[in-house]
């Protein structure tokens, strides 16, 4: 069963059956202001930080789910009947009112047809030139499709938040007196009195017929957003108060003749009534149209950096629209703003951010580079990364402006630099390929010589930072000579009691390979010699102690027990070690074929590859927290999405394009649009995990949007499967595809030039290019051109 469909022309997912059992999510905003909204207009928005500067309030994990939101109500003033333009919160019977939600790229449209009134509400946050007066626009259109003259009231409504998430959830003896509401020049204003110059406004492009600034006055003590007093009665109460719970509610009365249409704009912004006035001028009807077009054009530009045309419709849809969009949102907003991560954390997860920034530098160069700088700054002089940190700690203007009589400790730098005890062994290793992939994309080799401070003390060039992270891992080895997992490796729950991790060893080899490629290109041959030796040594150790005959061990516990061996009853085969042995080039071809066969045999399901199997059922803290997680859930035998693309990449190393596609297809969200009774999650974004075979809800996906699966899916699909990879001085075209494909096309921008790549597969092979032509001439590689449009024809065979 399905709840909606893809409208590729508009680049939208249309939910036309809105009683979805979960929220289908979207994100608004591309700069400082962001919002997460559901297909029912539930959600919240923030400025810069969802933890410290929440603009609208959210009641997480509640019933009804994902309330409140950014709502618009309509009321028929002739008979008092009222409804909302999103199905919730009023929730009119679906056989009487027709609803749909269109999630587009950084905007959402809520459509409703009811009682001869056809209306829509578009939410979006324009891109600001200076980025200094962000605003969310509610663009409302109402058409009278009946034969009678209609008298209507339209209401916009938001509930303001006390900015700081803790203020919203505790100590109301203080917070309820910290914020107040005002009404000036047609705008409802919310003021955080303890913060300097901290105002929000809710305004319209009209002279309001009524307003409320106090939540209880609009909603009523014994009502909810489903039946607010102000809408029910048809009149707002002009409430404002210094204290209480501020809200923004505005009413506009309209009379529409048959066939007549009206357009009403609401604005939710930061600043006082003067800012509201400016916003009204800037985003009047023509201005709002212009801003919306600019937003679309901005996305056109991004998506246009790479477009693919393969025989696989859902792959095209994913790579050309949704997978890239999801990856962008992760880079833009990090991970701490969703319906799952409800804003109680701020900052960057080291490994997650590094991987996000590695995967899409072609589409998001500035933001990826910004993230890398922040990460480089979050690296300690010893070489490890701060697992979770706030870049603001290291910025000159550190410290939040938030001024509260409740004691909020001032961050003390010394206390923020955690030691080895809390170090995750993989964190800073991801930095190496991430930086190098970004330079391969941009060609800016000067980046390696830029000087960036370490988190604790001192500074070094980016090159020095990379060496410190490699050196750190090379030093942190255990009794078998394999790298330690420390607090955890990529897998938060498989802690091995601090033992040795195959995943980290292979990741180190991969990072070293990237580093060696860069060192040789830059002519830093002394470094190349030193690190080549380190890599060879680590590969030797791994081959000696980690190969278990058919597949690779996952590691050793602190007391020396092998994990992931053929002898094991639980956790026999693991994804991380087997995929990375191949990707890193540690596995021989025979070992690679054998271990990836084991991945297929033990871990494959029609919904993707499970992280490990069989799931752990016996608590064993020597292995880690994973043994305390329900079987089939999250890191214990679920289909953890993030490592799935590692298997696609590994199969491409082995040249098995059919197998890579089998794995790709199993996880691809777009493939599951018709199986919503099983998936129960949006079909346009990868989810963090899907319940594994050992769980009763096998196939149910959870935690959409904010997950590293997205970047990796894009990275593996474009670079390994379609095989288009920027190198320092040329573009590799090395596809690994299903034999039945006749070929495919890719249009890719790279360093200011456009490459029109067409791949033909007349012999129906899975890998190998037997002939390459650049601009019509036979060539052995695709050079980095300075500009212009260039054709690349590759014939497989
Ligand atoms: C979560 C974390 C990520 C970790 C993964 C596996 O997605 O955000 O850092 O690698 O779980 O444990």
PDB file of N, CA, C and O in Angstrom, residues 124 139 141 263 265 283-295:
ATOM      1  N   UNK A 124       7.963  28.226   3.170  1.00  0.00           N
ATOM      2  CA  UNK A 124       9.357  28.225   2.741  1.00  0.00           C
ATOM      3  C   UNK A 124      10.116  29.344   3.445  1.00  0.00           C
ATOM      4  O   UNK A 124       9.518  30.296   3.951  1.00  0.00           O
ATOM      5  N   UNK A 139       2.589  31.144   2.453  1.00  0.00           N
ATOM      6  CA  UNK A 139       1.940  31.707   1.269  1.00  0.00           C
ATOM      7  C   UNK A 139       0.607  30.973   1.083  1.00  0.00           C
ATOM      8  O   UNK A 139       0.579  29.802   0.714  1.00  0.00           O
ATOM      9  N   UNK A 141      -3.228  30.532  -0.467  1.00  0.00           N
ATOM     10  CA  UNK A 141      -4.139  30.877  -1.567  1.00  0.00           C
ATOM     11  C   UNK A 141      -5.483  30.201  -1.319  1.00  0.00           C
ATOM     12  O   UNK A 141      -5.509  29.014  -0.974  1.00  0.00           O
ATOM     13  N   UNK A 263      -5.140  35.765  -2.010  1.00  0.00           N
ATOM     14  CA  UNK A 263      -3.822  35.308  -1.572  1.00  0.00           C
ATOM     15  C   UNK A 263      -3.434  36.099  -0.323  1.00  0.00           C
ATOM     16  O   UNK A 263      -3.519  37.331  -0.313  1.00  0.00           O
ATOM     17  N   UNK A 265      -0.450  36.386   2.846  1.00  0.00           N
ATOM     18  CA  UNK A 265       0.884  35.949   3.285  1.00  0.00           C
ATOM     19  C   UNK A 265       1.046  36.163   4.782  1.00  0.00           C
ATOM     20  O   UNK A 265       0.645  37.223   5.304  1.00  0.00           O
ATOM     21  N   UNK A 283       8.889  40.973   1.085  1.00  0.00           N
ATOM     22  CA  UNK A 283       8.176  39.768   0.627  1.00  0.00           C
ATOM     23  C   UNK A 283       6.691  40.054   0.455  1.00  0.00           C
ATOM     24  O   UNK A 283       5.841  39.330   0.969  1.00  0.00           O
ATOM     25  N   UNK A 284       6.403  41.142  -0.236  1.00  0.00           N
ATOM     26  CA  UNK A 284       5.015  41.313  -0.656  1.00  0.00           C
ATOM     27  C   UNK A 284       4.752  40.231  -1.710  1.00  0.00           C
ATOM     28  O   UNK A 284       5.624  39.385  -1.960  1.00  0.00           O
ATOM     29  N   UNK A 285       3.605  40.281  -2.363  1.00  0.00           N
ATOM     30  CA  UNK A 285       3.265  39.141  -3.225  1.00  0.00           C
ATOM     31  C   UNK A 285       4.327  38.914  -4.296  1.00  0.00           C
ATOM     32  O   UNK A 285       4.791  37.797  -4.520  1.00  0.00           O
ATOM     33  N   UNK A 286       4.751  40.019  -4.918  1.00  0.00           N
ATOM     34  CA  UNK A 286       5.766  39.867  -5.978  1.00  0.00           C
ATOM     35  C   UNK A 286       7.088  39.401  -5.356  1.00  0.00           C
ATOM     36  O   UNK A 286       7.797  38.558  -5.927  1.00  0.00           O
ATOM     37  N   UNK A 287       7.408  39.951  -4.187  1.00  0.00           N
ATOM     38  CA  UNK A 287       8.666  39.578  -3.516  1.00  0.00           C
ATOM     39  C   UNK A 287       8.669  38.119  -3.103  1.00  0.00           C
ATOM     40  O   UNK A 287       9.692  37.428  -3.201  1.00  0.00           O
ATOM     41  N   UNK A 288       7.527  37.631  -2.634  1.00  0.00           N
ATOM     42  CA  UNK A 288       7.438  36.227  -2.227  1.00  0.00           C
ATOM     43  C   UNK A 288       7.603  35.334  -3.458  1.00  0.00           C
ATOM     44  O   UNK A 288       8.302  34.309  -3.401  1.00  0.00           O
ATOM     45  N   UNK A 289       6.983  35.738  -4.564  1.00  0.00           N
ATOM     46  CA  UNK A 289       7.147  34.956  -5.802  1.00  0.00           C
ATOM     47  C   UNK A 289       8.617  34.905  -6.216  1.00  0.00           C
ATOM     48  O   UNK A 289       9.137  33.862  -6.587  1.00  0.00           O
ATOM     49  N   UNK A 290       9.246  36.071  -6.130  1.00  0.00           N
ATOM     50  CA  UNK A 290      10.650  36.154  -6.531  1.00  0.00           C
ATOM     51  C   UNK A 290      11.499  35.253  -5.626  1.00  0.00           C
ATOM     52  O   UNK A 290      12.334  34.485  -6.083  1.00  0.00           O
ATOM     53  N   UNK A 291      11.251  35.330  -4.328  1.00  0.00           N
ATOM     54  CA  UNK A 291      12.052  34.555  -3.372  1.00  0.00           C
ATOM     55  C   UNK A 291      11.853  33.050  -3.602  1.00  0.00           C
ATOM     56  O   UNK A 291      12.795  32.260  -3.518  1.00  0.00           O
ATOM     57  N   UNK A 292      10.625  32.675  -3.913  1.00  0.00           N
ATOM     58  CA  UNK A 292      10.357  31.256  -4.144  1.00  0.00           C
ATOM     59  C   UNK A 292      11.074  30.787  -5.408  1.00  0.00           C
ATOM     60  O   UNK A 292      11.667  29.705  -5.440  1.00  0.00           O
ATOM     61  N   UNK A 293      11.035  31.634  -6.435  1.00  0.00           N
ATOM     62  CA  UNK A 293      11.746  31.282  -7.675  1.00  0.00           C
ATOM     63  C   UNK A 293      13.241  31.182  -7.436  1.00  0.00           C
ATOM     64  O   UNK A 293      13.922  30.307  -7.966  1.00  0.00           O
ATOM     65  N   UNK A 294      13.768  32.087  -6.601  1.00  0.00           N
ATOM     66  CA  UNK A 294      15.208  32.054  -6.299  1.00  0.00           C
ATOM     67  C   UNK A 294      15.587  30.752  -5.596  1.00  0.00           C
ATOM     68  O   UNK A 294      16.637  30.164  -5.840  1.00  0.00           O
ATOM     69  N   UNK A 295      14.698  30.329  -4.712  1.00  0.00           N
ATOM     70  CA  UNK A 295      14.962  29.085  -3.995  1.00  0.00           C
ATOM     71  C   UNK A 295      14.987  27.905  -4.969  1.00  0.00           C
ATOM     72  O   UNK A 295      15.863  27.037  -4.914  1.00  0.00           O
TER      73      UNK A 295
END
